[in-house]
Amino acid sequence: MKAVLKEGTDLILAFSIYYGGSESACVFAKTASEQLAGRRWDDAMLDEACRFFLEEDSVLDLATAGMADFEKTLAISFLFKFYLQVAQELKQTVNFLQNSTPENQNTKYYAQNNKSLKDQTQMIANGFHMSQDEVQRHLHESMNGHGTVQQSRVLQTIEEEEIEDGDDDTPMEGELFLALVTSNRHHAKIISIHKEDALKARGVVDVITAADVPGINDINMFANDKVQYVGQVVCAVVADTQTHADQGASRIRIYYEDLEPVLLSIQDAIKNDSFFAPVRTLEHGNVDEAFKSVDHILEGEEYIGGSDDHRIGSQTLRVIPRGEDNEMEVILSTRDPLSVQATVASAINVPSDFVMCNMECGDSSEVESPYTASLAAIGAVAALKTGHLVHSVLKQREDSSMSKHLPRFLGKYKVGCMNDGRILALDVTYYCNAGCISDHSLKVLAMSLLSSQNAYSIPNARCSVIACRTNLPPKILSHGYCFPLSGMLAELWVDAVAGRCGLSPEKVRHMHLHKQTSQTSFKPHINATNLLKCWDECVKKSSLPARTTEAKESNQVCPWLKKGFSIIPVMFPVGFIADFLNQAYVLVHIYKDGWVLITPAGNELGEETRTKMMQVASQELRIPLSYIQISETSTTIASDTSVTATSFGATAHALAVQNACQILLHRLQAIINLNPDATWRDCVQDAYRHRVCLSATGYYRSPDAVLDWDLDTGTESPEFVFGTACSEVELNCRTGEHKNVRTDIVLDVGSNISQTVNTEQIKEAFREGLELFTREDFKYFFQESHNGIQSSQTESEKSDNTPEIFNVTLLPSSPNPYMICSPKAVQEVSMFLASSVFFAIKDAILAARHHTGLPGSILLPVPVRPQHVLIACGSYMTDTARSATPKEDSVDNHISET
């Protein structure tokens, strides 16, 4: 916006308004700009500016579908900001507001608490009011020809990763490269595959299809006679360079015959009864009878949108044929080498010991694609057919089209409560869009079921989880193994009860926490003392009562800046629901010079886990950390590697290291007793001379978790992680943006091996949770191309929104009857605790609505974005924008007001 005023007056000589978002160019609001010339810089001009701008045809045409209210409200707030800035420069702001006429209702609204607006100038961080120092600095820069720097916030981004042909390494002699050809149909029959043009392309050696697989063709390898989702692999092109392979893939022509039905959403699956068996259900108490005796029955649906896991990187691997017996060596980065070995062996029809998986060191912060094993099998089939080493790269962009997008969750609940907020009955069903293959989704959803009530004890409850079968790629379910989603749904229906009963959410949450001695559906006796300790300690550390009182006073003073608070508990069962996965194995070598090498039977362990393993070894063997090294693993070293998909792997591997070190120390004890003053190196050398074995296998298995789904009996887990988080946000009601002011977390992590490592792990997982609950808004579209790759777009902000004050407190080490040393996993619970920011935003929105006299509770979508927040806050600007918005463009379907 630019205004040219007649010198010494407030008469507008010229006015220009340009607007736009992620488009390549801004749009000129011609009518509004022309109509404002010749007017006075007063509140009447502001009225006319808003009206002319909203009547611009280009404004109506440019508004994004479903976001028209937000975009227009935001534009009006910018106009008002500019109005105040210019008025302040003219040193007449107060006079303008005082001279407001009754007819100008919007300016009257802006003038509410005018003194507070002036007093709070210094407090508004987003710059909607400029202090006198800022005005003088702005004028000084303008006079000296220095324009102010505009910090634009990018609302829409498309992340792309450029990958050079093959890899950075120089290609080996005879090495071939592989390019995938994928489907561009959701559900279709394959009529024919025309590969003649591809075989004529330069450098192309062969085209691999399902017919070339000598063993079992997994559905994630090649489509046989039909495709079931966009991005499913149909064939692969092998060539002498990656460029030639990609060019050959572009010449493949596939003809389809579309099939029905095409199921894409959870609603489609429910309508067509398309589910994966079995449907898991937990029930205790008498749910139906309890509903007859309650004061209120609340029913609703909560829909958590899908998100984009940007941590999934590109997958690179090499498959090398060895010998004449179809032996294969696979070099890759994976968290589940045993699965890769089994998939490759079944695909080329050889025993498992004919396949060697050697792990490369990768980025442990990245999440592994579910296609790694299938990609290795495709490479193995190509290597077997051609007799050459095959290098395969699943680019991040391709992976995005196939599996990168996390599933959507739908929760349907029925809650029965009393007037005092006590919940007596609960009936909830969680639906997950699992895609076309269940894969490990059922195990993950079973874990979600066991934690579906989070930290709350409900006397009569029935909970079910259902995996929906749709024509979408299989989902990776990597964000905290789905616990943050199911836990979030529990918090939403607890929050709904608080709203109906007119109580604070904190009171209802505390009312239903598990007490010192409690029980869950599968565990008859649990000790939840540490849960209450975490809650009480968090309230104390955060000074919650005093700060909420101060926030209420601040909210009454400033109409545009609101503070919100929330405190959220967590209780999460440690480990996998599949009992056989709850184990870990390590190999520990002590060399003659005293150095220690640890080889875990699990790969892609994070730096925090590696550090914990080294610290346990250092503690048990009583040697410096500098003597210890972690090695990568291989299936030739460890035959029973376990997947390290959850943070339980950190606990299990640390305890396995402890076991191995205790065995070695027991063997060395006789040597140590003979010469107590000897150094570590001398003891090791003496042990070698006395023929003491200096290698040991460490093993850990969790206590049995016996689960009988039919009888509803058993034990779900011997361990729980308890914790609480309290968050404060500062909400700008003009833009919908929020600032995370402070977060206090208190966690029970069992034996605190390393406070620094645990704290950093908690903070990093919390930041990931912020993306899940408050930043991401995933949308996608399909675009046909030669290989059917799905083009995707993620509307999200990847900026660092870490709380300005971030305090993490760990409870003192707590005893565990099952383990001597018991570090607990923290990733899943820390990610979920970021939901405290979501509910703090909601608390700030309610404060804004109360200030403007709008009715009570609201339903916010998950994740919540600035456009949702701005519309939910409500103001004259919102009403003005809505009045100019066509009915079909309204976002009322996103924000339901009760």
PDB file of N, CA, C and O in Angstrom, residues 20-25 62 64 153-157 793:
ATOM      1  N   GLY A  20      -1.501 -10.105  -3.106  1.00  0.00           N
ATOM      2  CA  GLY A  20      -1.217 -11.416  -3.686  1.00  0.00           C
ATOM      3  C   GLY A  20      -0.647 -12.340  -2.629  1.00  0.00           C
ATOM      4  O   GLY A  20      -0.380 -11.945  -1.496  1.00  0.00           O
ATOM      5  N   GLY A  21      -0.440 -13.603  -3.006  1.00  0.00           N
ATOM      6  CA  GLY A  21       0.119 -14.584  -2.080  1.00  0.00           C
ATOM      7  C   GLY A  21       1.297 -15.288  -2.697  1.00  0.00           C
ATOM      8  O   GLY A  21       2.367 -14.717  -2.884  1.00  0.00           O
ATOM      9  N   SER A  22       1.104 -16.554  -3.092  1.00  0.00           N
ATOM     10  CA  SER A  22       2.203 -17.315  -3.681  1.00  0.00           C
ATOM     11  C   SER A  22       2.235 -17.184  -5.199  1.00  0.00           C
ATOM     12  O   SER A  22       2.991 -17.866  -5.869  1.00  0.00           O
ATOM     13  N   GLU A  23       1.384 -16.291  -5.741  1.00  0.00           N
ATOM     14  CA  GLU A  23       1.369 -16.119  -7.182  1.00  0.00           C
ATOM     15  C   GLU A  23       2.663 -15.451  -7.651  1.00  0.00           C
ATOM     16  O   GLU A  23       3.396 -14.852  -6.865  1.00  0.00           O
ATOM     17  N   SER A  24       2.914 -15.536  -8.937  1.00  0.00           N
ATOM     18  CA  SER A  24       4.160 -15.002  -9.485  1.00  0.00           C
ATOM     19  C   SER A  24       4.167 -13.471  -9.508  1.00  0.00           C
ATOM     20  O   SER A  24       5.225 -12.860  -9.606  1.00  0.00           O
ATOM     21  N   ALA A  25       3.003 -12.832  -9.436  1.00  0.00           N
ATOM     22  CA  ALA A  25       2.954 -11.371  -9.477  1.00  0.00           C
ATOM     23  C   ALA A  25       1.804 -10.885  -8.601  1.00  0.00           C
ATOM     24  O   ALA A  25       0.842 -11.610  -8.345  1.00  0.00           O
ATOM     25  N   LEU A  62      -9.503 -14.252  -6.973  1.00  0.00           N
ATOM     26  CA  LEU A  62      -8.199 -14.734  -6.545  1.00  0.00           C
ATOM     27  C   LEU A  62      -8.257 -15.532  -5.262  1.00  0.00           C
ATOM     28  O   LEU A  62      -7.354 -16.287  -4.961  1.00  0.00           O
ATOM     29  N   THR A  64      -8.451 -18.173  -2.494  1.00  0.00           N
ATOM     30  CA  THR A  64      -8.278 -19.616  -2.509  1.00  0.00           C
ATOM     31  C   THR A  64      -9.540 -20.291  -2.010  1.00  0.00           C
ATOM     32  O   THR A  64     -10.173 -19.827  -1.067  1.00  0.00           O
ATOM     33  N   ARG A 153       5.990 -14.036   5.187  1.00  0.00           N
ATOM     34  CA  ARG A 153       5.799 -15.406   5.659  1.00  0.00           C
ATOM     35  C   ARG A 153       5.237 -16.241   4.527  1.00  0.00           C
ATOM     36  O   ARG A 153       4.175 -15.960   3.993  1.00  0.00           O
ATOM     37  N   VAL A 154       5.941 -17.278   4.181  1.00  0.00           N
ATOM     38  CA  VAL A 154       5.521 -18.116   3.067  1.00  0.00           C
ATOM     39  C   VAL A 154       4.477 -19.097   3.554  1.00  0.00           C
ATOM     40  O   VAL A 154       4.734 -19.904   4.436  1.00  0.00           O
ATOM     41  N   LEU A 155       3.278 -18.998   2.987  1.00  0.00           N
ATOM     42  CA  LEU A 155       2.190 -19.865   3.407  1.00  0.00           C
ATOM     43  C   LEU A 155       2.155 -21.163   2.616  1.00  0.00           C
ATOM     44  O   LEU A 155       1.629 -22.162   3.079  1.00  0.00           O
ATOM     45  N   GLN A 156       2.661 -21.109   1.396  1.00  0.00           N
ATOM     46  CA  GLN A 156       2.607 -22.307   0.567  1.00  0.00           C
ATOM     47  C   GLN A 156       3.999 -22.602   0.052  1.00  0.00           C
ATOM     48  O   GLN A 156       4.644 -21.746  -0.527  1.00  0.00           O
ATOM     49  N   THR A 157       4.453 -23.821   0.315  1.00  0.00           N
ATOM     50  CA  THR A 157       5.772 -24.223  -0.161  1.00  0.00           C
ATOM     51  C   THR A 157       5.687 -25.602  -0.761  1.00  0.00           C
ATOM     52  O   THR A 157       4.839 -26.409  -0.394  1.00  0.00           O
ATOM     53  N   GLN A 793       1.389 -31.020  -2.815  1.00  0.00           N
ATOM     54  CA  GLN A 793       1.675 -29.689  -2.276  1.00  0.00           C
ATOM     55  C   GLN A 793       1.307 -29.689  -0.819  1.00  0.00           C
ATOM     56  O   GLN A 793       0.232 -30.110  -0.443  1.00  0.00           O
TER      57      GLN A 793
END
